[in-house]
Short mmCIF file of C-alpha atoms and ligand atoms in Angstrom, two decimals:
data_model
loop_
_atom_site.label_atom_id
_atom_site.label_comp_id
_atom_site.label_asym_id
_atom_site.label_seq_id
_atom_site.Cartn_x
_atom_site.Cartn_y
_atom_site.Cartn_z
CA MET A 1 23.63 78.11 142.49
CA THR A 2 21.18 79.36 145.14
CA SER A 3 17.48 78.91 145.64
CA VAL A 4 14.86 81.63 145.44
CA PRO A 5 13.61 83.59 147.41
CA PRO A 6 15.23 85.89 148.62
CA TYR A 7 16.88 86.44 145.20
CA PRO A 8 16.88 88.83 143.32
CA PRO A 9 17.18 91.81 145.66
CA PRO A 10 14.21 94.16 145.32
CA GLY A 11 14.78 96.88 142.73
CA CYS A 12 17.81 95.20 141.17
CA PRO A 13 17.99 96.73 137.67
CA ALA A 14 19.39 93.54 136.15
CA HIS A 15 16.18 91.77 137.05
CA THR A 16 13.52 94.42 136.71
CA ALA A 17 14.39 95.34 133.14
CA HIS A 18 13.34 92.71 130.59
CA PRO A 19 16.28 92.03 128.29
CA ALA A 20 15.37 91.76 124.61
CA HIS A 21 14.67 88.26 123.33
CA GLU A 22 16.95 87.34 120.43
CA SER A 23 15.02 85.54 117.69
CA LEU A 24 16.10 82.00 116.83
CA HIS A 25 13.59 81.76 114.00
CA GLY A 26 13.68 83.38 110.60
CA PRO A 27 16.37 83.73 107.99
CA GLU A 28 18.70 86.06 109.92
CA PHE A 29 19.45 83.49 112.58
CA ALA A 30 19.85 80.78 109.93
CA THR A 31 22.29 82.91 107.95
CA ASP A 32 24.56 83.81 110.85
CA PRO A 33 23.82 81.96 114.10
CA ALA A 34 27.34 82.71 115.39
CA ALA A 35 26.50 86.43 115.51
CA VAL A 36 23.40 85.70 117.60
CA TYR A 37 25.40 83.47 119.97
CA ARG A 38 28.03 86.25 120.33
CA ARG A 39 25.38 88.79 121.31
CA LEU A 40 23.79 86.34 123.73
CA ARG A 41 27.16 85.66 125.41
CA GLU A 42 27.36 89.36 126.20
CA VAL A 43 24.16 88.95 128.21
CA GLY A 44 25.52 85.93 130.10
CA PRO A 45 25.89 82.14 129.97
CA ILE A 46 22.08 81.84 129.88
CA ALA A 47 20.12 84.44 127.91
CA PRO A 48 16.51 85.04 126.77
CA VAL A 49 15.45 84.00 123.26
CA GLU A 50 12.32 83.57 121.16
CA LEU A 51 11.96 80.14 119.51
CA ALA A 52 8.90 80.98 117.39
CA PRO A 53 6.56 83.95 117.44
CA GLY A 54 5.48 84.34 121.08
CA VAL A 55 7.43 81.30 122.33
CA ARG A 56 9.98 82.38 124.92
CA ALA A 57 12.82 80.35 126.37
CA SER A 58 16.28 80.78 127.84
CA LEU A 59 19.24 79.66 125.77
CA VAL A 60 22.24 78.16 127.55
CA VAL A 61 25.25 79.41 125.56
CA GLY A 62 28.17 78.76 127.94
CA TYR A 63 29.96 75.38 127.86
CA ASP A 64 30.14 75.06 131.68
CA ALA A 65 26.55 76.22 132.07
CA ALA A 66 25.45 73.64 129.48
CA LEU A 67 27.18 70.81 131.35
CA HIS A 68 25.66 72.06 134.58
CA VAL A 69 22.10 72.01 133.21
CA LEU A 70 22.57 68.67 131.44
CA ARG A 71 23.97 66.95 134.54
CA SER A 72 21.99 68.49 137.43
CA THR A 73 18.99 66.19 137.31
CA GLU A 74 17.87 67.19 140.81
CA THR A 75 17.27 70.77 139.60
CA PHE A 76 16.43 70.46 135.91
CA SER A 77 13.77 68.12 134.57
CA LYS A 78 13.18 66.93 131.02
CA ASP A 79 9.45 66.51 131.61
CA ALA A 80 7.74 68.93 129.21
CA ARG A 81 4.49 68.74 131.18
CA ARG A 82 6.20 71.34 133.39
CA TRP A 83 6.15 73.88 130.50
CA LYS A 84 4.04 76.64 132.05
CA ASP A 85 3.51 78.78 128.95
CA LEU A 86 2.05 75.82 127.06
CA ALA A 87 -0.13 74.75 129.99
CA ASP A 88 -1.62 78.24 130.50
CA GLY A 89 -2.22 78.91 126.79
CA THR A 90 0.48 81.60 126.37
CA VAL A 91 1.94 79.27 123.73
CA PRO A 92 -0.78 78.04 121.33
CA PRO A 93 -0.85 74.26 120.79
CA ASP A 94 -0.43 74.78 117.04
CA SER A 95 2.83 76.74 117.40
CA PRO A 96 5.39 75.22 114.99
CA VAL A 97 7.78 74.35 117.82
CA VAL A 98 5.25 72.43 119.91
CA PRO A 99 5.70 68.99 118.25
CA MET A 100 9.46 69.23 118.90
CA MET A 101 8.96 70.29 122.53
CA MET A 102 5.75 68.63 123.70
CA TYR A 103 5.71 65.81 126.22
CA ARG A 104 5.58 62.30 124.85
CA PRO A 105 5.85 59.13 126.92
CA ASN A 106 9.35 58.25 125.72
CA ALA A 107 12.93 58.45 127.04
CA LEU A 108 13.56 62.00 125.85
CA TRP A 109 10.97 63.52 128.17
CA ALA A 110 11.38 61.19 131.18
CA ASP A 111 13.40 61.59 134.36
CA GLY A 112 14.94 59.19 136.89
CA ALA A 113 13.91 55.54 137.02
CA GLY A 114 11.26 55.99 134.31
CA HIS A 115 13.95 57.35 132.01
CA ARG A 116 16.36 54.52 132.78
CA ARG A 117 13.68 51.94 131.92
CA LEU A 118 12.75 53.49 128.56
CA ARG A 119 16.34 54.30 127.63
CA GLY A 120 17.52 50.81 128.60
CA ALA A 121 15.13 49.30 126.06
CA ILE A 122 16.54 51.59 123.36
CA THR A 123 20.21 51.06 124.21
CA ASP A 124 19.86 47.28 124.36
CA SER A 125 17.88 47.09 121.10
CA VAL A 126 20.20 49.43 119.18
CA ALA A 127 23.17 47.39 120.48
CA ARG A 128 21.73 44.32 118.73
CA VAL A 129 22.32 45.94 115.32
CA ALA A 130 25.60 44.48 114.08
CA PRO A 131 27.90 47.20 112.65
CA ALA A 132 28.56 45.03 109.58
CA THR A 133 24.81 44.76 108.91
CA LEU A 134 24.34 48.48 109.38
CA ARG A 135 27.25 49.18 107.06
CA SER A 136 25.74 46.94 104.40
CA TYR A 137 22.36 48.72 104.67
CA VAL A 138 24.06 52.12 104.31
CA GLU A 139 26.25 51.03 101.41
CA ALA A 140 23.31 49.48 99.57
CA SER A 141 21.10 52.54 100.13
CA ALA A 142 23.95 54.85 99.09
CA ASP A 143 24.57 52.85 95.92
CA THR A 144 20.89 52.95 95.00
CA LEU A 145 20.82 56.73 95.35
CA ILE A 146 24.17 57.32 93.61
CA ASP A 147 23.11 55.10 90.70
CA ARG A 148 20.19 57.44 90.26
CA ILE A 149 22.22 60.66 90.13
CA ALA A 150 25.47 59.43 88.54
CA PRO A 151 24.46 59.69 84.85
CA ALA A 152 23.22 63.30 85.20
CA GLY A 153 26.50 64.90 86.25
CA ARG A 154 24.72 67.19 88.68
CA ALA A 155 22.58 66.76 91.76
CA ASP A 156 21.32 68.32 94.92
CA LEU A 157 23.04 66.12 97.47
CA LEU A 158 20.63 67.25 100.14
CA ASP A 159 17.37 66.34 98.37
CA GLU A 160 18.70 63.40 96.48
CA TYR A 161 21.14 61.84 98.93
CA ALA A 162 21.58 63.07 102.52
CA GLN A 163 17.85 63.43 103.18
CA VAL A 164 16.74 60.14 101.72
CA LEU A 165 19.51 57.82 102.84
CA PRO A 166 18.72 57.86 106.60
CA LEU A 167 15.07 57.05 105.82
CA LEU A 168 16.01 54.09 103.67
CA VAL A 169 18.29 52.83 106.44
CA PHE A 170 15.64 53.51 109.09
CA ASN A 171 13.02 51.53 107.15
CA ARG A 172 15.35 48.54 106.98
CA LEU A 173 16.44 48.72 110.63
CA PHE A 174 12.90 49.05 111.95
CA GLY A 175 11.29 46.51 109.63
CA CYS A 176 8.76 48.96 108.12
CA PRO A 177 6.44 47.40 105.54
CA ALA A 178 6.18 49.09 102.16
CA ASP A 179 2.87 50.85 102.66
CA SER A 180 4.05 52.62 105.83
CA GLY A 181 6.93 54.32 104.02
CA GLU A 182 5.09 57.24 102.48
CA ARG A 183 2.93 57.88 105.53
CA LEU A 184 5.95 57.97 107.82
CA VAL A 185 7.74 60.42 105.56
CA GLN A 186 4.62 62.56 105.34
CA GLY A 187 4.26 62.67 109.14
CA MET A 188 7.92 63.38 109.87
CA SER A 189 8.15 66.03 107.19
CA GLY A 190 5.07 67.85 108.49
CA ILE A 191 6.56 67.98 111.98
CA PHE A 192 9.94 69.29 110.89
CA ASP A 193 8.46 71.83 108.48
CA GLY A 194 5.98 73.01 111.08
CA VAL A 195 3.24 73.07 108.42
CA ASP A 196 0.00 71.68 109.79
CA ALA A 197 2.09 70.13 112.51
CA GLU A 198 -0.87 68.82 114.50
CA LYS A 199 -2.17 66.80 111.55
CA ALA A 200 1.31 65.51 110.78
CA ASN A 201 1.70 64.44 114.37
CA GLU A 202 -1.53 62.44 114.19
CA LEU A 203 -0.56 60.77 110.93
CA LEU A 204 2.78 59.75 112.35
CA ALA A 205 1.16 58.29 115.46
CA THR A 206 -1.44 56.22 113.56
CA THR A 207 1.15 54.89 111.10
CA LEU A 208 3.51 53.87 113.88
CA LEU A 209 0.66 52.26 115.80
CA ASP A 210 -0.06 50.15 112.70
CA LEU A 211 3.61 49.13 112.67
CA VAL A 212 3.49 48.21 116.35
CA THR A 213 0.31 46.16 115.86
CA LEU A 214 1.90 44.34 112.92
CA LYS A 215 5.11 43.56 114.81
CA ARG A 216 3.23 42.28 117.87
CA ARG A 217 1.61 39.74 115.50
CA ARG A 218 4.65 39.03 113.33
CA PRO A 219 7.96 39.97 115.00
CA GLY A 220 11.08 39.97 112.85
CA PRO A 221 14.82 40.57 113.16
CA ASP A 222 14.39 44.34 113.51
CA VAL A 223 14.72 47.09 116.14
CA THR A 224 10.92 47.45 116.50
CA SER A 225 10.54 43.78 117.43
CA TRP A 226 13.58 43.85 119.75
CA LEU A 227 12.15 46.88 121.58
CA MET A 228 8.88 44.99 122.10
CA ALA A 229 10.62 41.87 123.36
CA HIS A 230 12.70 43.87 125.88
CA PRO A 231 12.14 43.06 129.59
CA ALA A 232 11.13 46.72 130.10
CA GLU A 233 7.77 45.63 128.57
CA LEU A 234 6.88 48.82 126.73
CA THR A 235 3.15 49.44 126.26
CA ASP A 236 1.83 50.10 122.76
CA GLU A 237 1.68 53.82 123.54
CA GLU A 238 5.30 53.83 124.75
CA MET A 239 6.31 51.85 121.68
CA VAL A 240 4.74 54.41 119.33
CA HIS A 241 6.40 57.33 121.08
CA THR A 242 9.73 55.56 121.30
CA LEU A 243 9.55 55.00 117.53
CA VAL A 244 8.70 58.71 117.02
CA LEU A 245 11.82 59.55 119.02
CA LEU A 246 14.04 57.11 117.16
CA MET A 247 12.76 58.18 113.79
CA GLY A 248 13.09 61.88 114.58
CA ALA A 249 16.54 61.44 116.07
CA GLY A 250 17.67 59.04 113.40
CA THR A 251 16.70 60.97 110.28
CA GLU A 252 16.87 64.79 110.53
CA PRO A 253 20.16 65.12 112.49
CA GLN A 254 21.63 62.24 110.54
CA GLN A 255 20.92 63.98 107.25
CA ASN A 256 22.49 67.18 108.58
CA LEU A 257 25.68 65.44 109.67
CA ILE A 258 26.04 63.89 106.22
CA ALA A 259 25.29 67.16 104.38
CA ASN A 260 27.36 69.39 106.67
CA GLY A 261 30.24 66.92 106.45
CA LEU A 262 30.09 66.87 102.64
CA ARG A 263 29.92 70.67 102.55
CA LEU A 264 33.10 70.92 104.61
CA LEU A 265 34.95 68.25 102.64
CA LEU A 266 34.03 69.88 99.33
CA SER A 267 34.82 73.45 100.34
CA ASP A 268 37.83 73.42 102.62
CA ASP A 269 41.29 73.16 101.07
CA ARG A 270 42.63 71.23 104.03
CA PHE A 271 40.35 68.36 103.09
CA ALA A 272 40.48 68.86 99.33
CA GLY A 273 44.28 68.43 99.37
CA SER A 274 44.01 65.12 101.15
CA LEU A 275 41.23 63.96 98.87
CA SER A 276 43.43 64.20 95.80
CA GLY A 277 46.23 62.57 97.81
CA GLY A 278 44.03 59.52 98.11
CA SER A 279 43.34 59.43 101.84
CA LEU A 280 39.88 60.60 102.77
CA PRO A 281 39.89 62.25 106.17
CA VAL A 282 36.19 61.76 106.56
CA GLU A 283 36.37 61.10 110.31
CA ASP A 284 38.28 64.38 110.81
CA ALA A 285 35.69 66.28 108.82
CA LEU A 286 32.85 64.75 110.83
CA ASP A 287 34.61 65.66 114.09
CA GLU A 288 35.02 69.23 112.90
CA VAL A 289 31.36 69.48 111.90
CA LEU A 290 30.30 68.09 115.28
CA TRP A 291 32.27 70.95 116.88
CA THR A 292 31.38 73.84 114.57
CA ASP A 293 28.04 72.98 112.92
CA PRO A 294 26.44 70.32 115.14
CA PRO A 295 23.32 68.91 113.41
CA ILE A 296 21.23 69.56 116.51
CA ALA A 297 22.26 73.12 117.28
CA ASN A 298 19.87 74.01 120.11
CA TYR A 299 17.76 71.45 121.96
CA ALA A 300 18.03 69.28 125.11
CA VAL A 301 15.13 71.25 126.58
CA HIS A 302 15.05 71.23 130.39
CA TYR A 303 12.66 72.78 132.93
CA PRO A 304 13.80 74.08 136.34
CA ILE A 305 11.90 72.10 138.98
CA HIS A 306 11.84 75.21 141.22
CA ASP A 307 13.03 78.80 140.80
CA VAL A 308 16.83 78.88 140.94
CA VAL A 309 19.59 81.37 140.23
CA TYR A 310 22.55 80.41 138.10
CA GLU A 311 25.40 82.95 137.93
CA GLY A 312 23.05 85.82 138.67
CA VAL A 313 20.35 84.68 136.25
CA LEU A 314 16.96 83.83 137.66
CA LEU A 315 15.61 80.64 136.11
CA ARG A 316 11.91 80.27 136.72
CA ALA A 317 10.28 76.91 137.39
CA GLY A 318 8.57 75.60 134.25
CA HIS A 319 10.30 78.05 131.88
CA PRO A 320 12.08 76.17 129.07
CA LEU A 321 15.86 76.12 129.08
CA VAL A 322 17.19 75.20 125.65
CA VAL A 323 20.82 74.10 125.57
CA SER A 324 22.79 75.55 122.68
CA LEU A 325 25.10 72.69 121.81
CA ALA A 326 26.45 74.87 118.98
CA ALA A 327 27.17 77.92 121.15
CA ALA A 328 28.66 75.82 123.96
CA ASN A 329 31.01 74.13 121.48
CA THR A 330 32.27 77.50 120.28
CA ASP A 331 32.44 79.08 123.75
CA PRO A 332 35.55 81.32 123.62
CA SER A 333 36.52 80.14 127.11
CA LEU A 334 37.40 76.75 125.61
CA THR A 335 41.03 76.81 124.55
CA SER A 336 42.00 75.46 121.15
CA ASP A 337 43.96 72.75 122.97
CA GLN A 338 40.74 71.58 124.51
CA ARG A 339 39.16 71.33 121.07
CA ALA A 340 41.79 69.97 118.71
CA GLY A 341 41.52 66.25 118.11
CA ASN A 342 39.23 65.50 121.00
CA ARG A 343 35.57 64.70 121.19
CA ALA A 344 34.54 66.76 124.21
CA HIS A 345 32.05 68.60 122.02
CA LEU A 346 28.40 68.55 123.02
CA ALA A 347 26.98 67.56 119.63
CA TRP A 348 25.65 64.35 121.22
CA SER A 349 24.64 66.31 124.35
CA ALA A 350 25.87 65.11 127.77
CA GLY A 351 24.48 63.73 131.01
CA PRO A 352 21.84 61.00 131.26
CA HIS A 353 20.08 61.99 128.01
CA ASN A 354 23.14 61.99 125.75
CA CYS A 355 22.62 60.34 122.40
CA PRO A 356 22.54 56.57 122.86
CA ALA A 357 23.26 55.95 119.18
CA GLN A 358 26.52 57.83 118.70
CA GLY A 359 28.36 54.82 117.26
CA PRO A 360 25.69 53.89 114.69
CA ALA A 361 25.10 57.56 113.82
CA ARG A 362 28.79 58.13 113.13
CA LEU A 363 28.99 54.93 111.13
CA ILE A 364 26.00 55.87 108.96
CA ALA A 365 27.44 59.32 108.26
CA ALA A 366 30.98 58.11 107.59
CA VAL A 367 29.90 55.32 105.23
CA ALA A 368 27.46 57.64 103.41
CA VAL A 369 30.16 60.29 102.86
CA GLU A 370 32.91 57.82 101.96
CA LYS A 371 30.69 56.00 99.50
CA LEU A 372 29.74 59.19 97.71
CA LEU A 373 33.35 60.40 97.43
CA ASP A 374 34.43 56.96 96.31
CA ARG A 375 31.78 56.68 93.58
CA LEU A 376 32.00 60.34 92.45
CA PRO A 377 35.64 61.28 93.17
CA ASP A 378 35.55 64.50 91.13
CA VAL A 379 32.42 65.89 92.72
CA GLU A 380 32.49 69.69 93.27
CA LEU A 381 30.17 72.28 94.72
CA ALA A 382 28.08 73.87 91.96
CA VAL A 383 28.08 77.25 93.71
CA PRO A 384 30.58 79.06 95.95
CA VAL A 385 30.28 77.76 99.51
CA GLU A 386 29.18 81.20 100.80
CA GLU A 387 26.10 80.98 98.56
CA LEU A 388 24.79 77.82 100.21
CA ALA A 389 21.68 78.70 102.20
CA TRP A 390 20.74 77.31 105.62
CA ARG A 391 17.20 76.32 106.54
CA PRO A 392 15.55 78.51 109.16
CA GLY A 393 14.56 76.88 112.45
CA PRO A 394 15.70 77.20 116.04
CA PHE A 395 16.81 73.61 116.62
CA HIS A 396 18.87 72.42 113.66
CA ARG A 397 21.91 73.42 111.61
CA ALA A 398 20.64 72.32 108.26
CA LEU A 399 21.48 73.24 104.69
CA ALA A 400 18.61 74.15 102.36
CA ALA A 401 20.36 72.54 99.37
CA LEU A 402 23.76 71.15 98.43
CA PRO A 403 24.09 71.50 94.65
CA VAL A 404 27.09 69.72 93.10
CA THR A 405 28.48 68.80 89.71
CA PHE A 406 30.67 65.86 88.65
CA PRO A 407 31.61 64.06 85.45
CA PRO A 408 28.59 61.91 84.54
CA THR A 409 29.23 58.22 85.03
CA ALA A 410 27.41 55.05 84.11
CA VAL A 411 25.66 53.06 86.80
CA THR A 412 28.40 50.81 88.18
CA SER A 413 27.48 50.17 91.76
CA SER A 414 28.62 46.83 93.07
CA THR A 415 26.20 46.41 95.95
CA PRO A 416 22.67 47.53 95.09
CA SER A 417 21.23 44.05 95.36
CA THR A 418 22.26 43.85 99.03
CA VAL A 419 19.31 46.09 99.85
CA GLY A 420 17.50 42.79 99.38
CA ASP A 421 14.76 41.64 97.10
CA GLU A 422 12.37 41.54 100.02
CA SER A 423 13.30 45.04 101.06
CA PRO A 424 10.34 47.30 101.75
CA VAL A 425 12.73 50.11 100.93
CA GLN A 426 13.10 49.02 97.34
CA ARG A 427 9.43 48.41 96.83
CA THR A 428 8.52 51.91 97.98
CA GLU A 429 11.11 53.72 95.89
CA PRO A 430 9.62 55.90 93.18
CA THR A 431 10.46 55.84 89.51
CA PRO A 432 13.85 57.50 89.01
CA ARG A 433 13.59 61.10 87.93
CA PRO A 434 16.28 63.19 86.26
CA SER A 435 18.40 64.80 88.93
CA ALA A 436 19.02 68.50 88.87
CA VAL A 437 20.29 71.36 90.90
CA PRO A 438 17.13 72.75 92.47
CA GLU A 439 15.49 75.27 90.25
CA ALA A 440 14.43 78.65 91.58
CA GLY A 441 11.45 78.31 93.83
CA ARG A 442 12.06 74.69 94.80
CA GLY A 443 14.25 75.89 97.63
CA ARG A 444 11.31 77.74 99.12
CA ARG A 445 9.42 74.51 99.88
CA GLY A 446 10.01 72.93 103.24
CA TRP A 447 12.42 69.99 103.29
CA GLY A 448 9.59 67.71 104.20
CA ALA A 449 7.50 68.72 101.22
CA ARG A 450 10.50 68.20 98.97
CA LEU A 451 11.23 64.84 100.56
CA LEU A 452 7.66 63.77 100.13
CA ALA A 453 7.73 64.81 96.47
CA TRP A 454 10.89 62.75 96.04
CA TRP A 455 9.29 59.78 97.78
CA ARG A 456 6.34 59.95 95.41
CA GLY A 457 8.59 60.31 92.38
CA GLU A 458 7.32 63.79 91.53
C1 HEM B 1 24.09 62.54 113.46
C2 HEM B 1 23.08 62.04 114.04
C3 HEM B 1 22.66 62.31 115.46
C4 HEM B 1 22.91 63.36 116.29
C5 HEM B 1 23.71 64.61 116.01
C6 HEM B 1 22.23 63.10 117.55
C7 HEM B 1 22.24 63.93 118.65
C8 HEM B 1 21.50 63.75 119.78
C9 HEM B 1 21.35 64.69 120.87
C10 HEM B 1 21.99 66.07 120.91
C11 HEM B 1 20.52 64.16 121.79
C12 HEM B 1 20.04 64.81 123.09
C13 HEM B 1 18.67 65.42 122.85
C14 HEM B 1 18.00 65.96 124.07
O1 HEM B 1 18.40 65.69 125.22
O2 HEM B 1 16.99 66.68 123.92
C15 HEM B 1 20.14 62.86 121.30
C16 HEM B 1 19.30 62.02 121.96
C17 HEM B 1 18.86 60.86 121.45
N1 HEM B 1 19.26 60.28 120.25
FE1 HEM B 1 20.59 60.98 118.94
N2 HEM B 1 21.61 61.89 117.44
C18 HEM B 1 21.84 61.38 116.19
C19 HEM B 1 21.43 60.17 115.69
C20 HEM B 1 20.66 59.30 116.37
C21 HEM B 1 20.22 58.03 115.86
C22 HEM B 1 20.61 57.44 114.50
C23 HEM B 1 19.43 57.48 116.82
C24 HEM B 1 18.69 56.17 116.84
C25 HEM B 1 18.55 55.35 115.87
C26 HEM B 1 19.38 58.40 117.94
C27 HEM B 1 18.66 58.22 119.09
C28 HEM B 1 18.57 59.11 120.12
C29 HEM B 1 17.72 58.92 121.30
C30 HEM B 1 16.81 57.74 121.57
C31 HEM B 1 17.91 60.03 122.13
C32 HEM B 1 17.22 60.30 123.49
C33 HEM B 1 18.04 59.74 124.60
C34 HEM B 1 17.48 60.04 125.97
O3 HEM B 1 16.67 60.96 126.14
O4 HEM B 1 17.90 59.34 126.90
N3 HEM B 1 20.15 59.47 117.63
N4 HEM B 1 20.73 62.62 120.08
#
């Protein structure tokens, strides 16, 4: 990589012509992202894209290029205050991608020593969650949700299972009181749906500030209190934004790993054969999903600190570089030997900002999937796998619905009470409603709106 100037040479056609920006928003990208990644690879390892109307970025599609950007901290910064198009008004503050890309004082957007301080508090606090405790939270939440759908014989496993379970677990882990539940869901859902994102952002911040104030007064055995007690001494503002990060990271991608894993297990003969043979290769299915349909498809936004050239591509200071974890994973230059049975995929990203919760995230997904297959062993997709729709959006690989059928069963869960009588989760749960494959029209609502409706028992 070389610095600029004197690159590019004056008059160079590769740099004077503006290559078209492939769109990463809208239904076409959601339907066939692989086709978009293929076209982008023809441009080069880093190619221009549009994330939302008028929001331009460069997408890193090569595996080596991705590792280079993720690891070269002296050249690429995570600090979103460097985003020139947002600062100069080219990108409006109410653009739907702004809440996912804007600077917040938390680990995700920090560099160097500041990053190590904020991340250290997270890693140490998450490490205090005992795997057995986490497993019991997941099993109890899973049982509660399966009890609700089991008698109906049909369900949308996205709406009624994968989406809700991480929130129930999150509420337990972070010690959220009952009345925060709905407001947190409302805030998160607004941000992910990009509908009135600014308002949703504000709601999320005020609700989390209430939680922080409460835990400063009455700490408990939960991640929020452990973060506060950490020697890094996070301010209230840092606490709120760290909780936004943990909640965002811990719910949306988690739901997608569960749903994408179930989709694969229920549609691919390799896994179906083993299911009837009695051994559930859930870990294999999760590994495959992390390679082929990583829950966070394009993210890890970085900003060049100064103009640089990478393999002939000029990368301007302050222009967002989005790393395509999905395209890098499927880079044709990776041999199948490199892929089979190993975990060198980039689904958790790489470099100093890689996911610090890989172990817990895998455990939550594996237990959620195993529990469902154990309780509903004859579950089947209600539609051919090709008919399953994906939710539009540049950052995630997320199903719009996962309709299934199974022989109705009585409620027989063995562990629902382990959610705990004192659990805020249980107190905020709405009255059970009959489960159903989503009717026409329901699929057009954003996932957040649907989640909120579920939360309210509508
Ligand atoms: C299947 C679920 C998950 C996936 C696929 C996933 C993936 C990722 C990825 C790709 C990043 C890098 C993002 C970036 O650099 O912009 C990341 C960062 C992060 N993840 Fe996860 N994650 C998952 C679950 C979780 C959970 C459950 C938590 C916490 C409870 C968590 C906490 C974080 C945090 C704090 C960061 C930022 C780390 C930093 O900037 O140093 N993640 N995750």
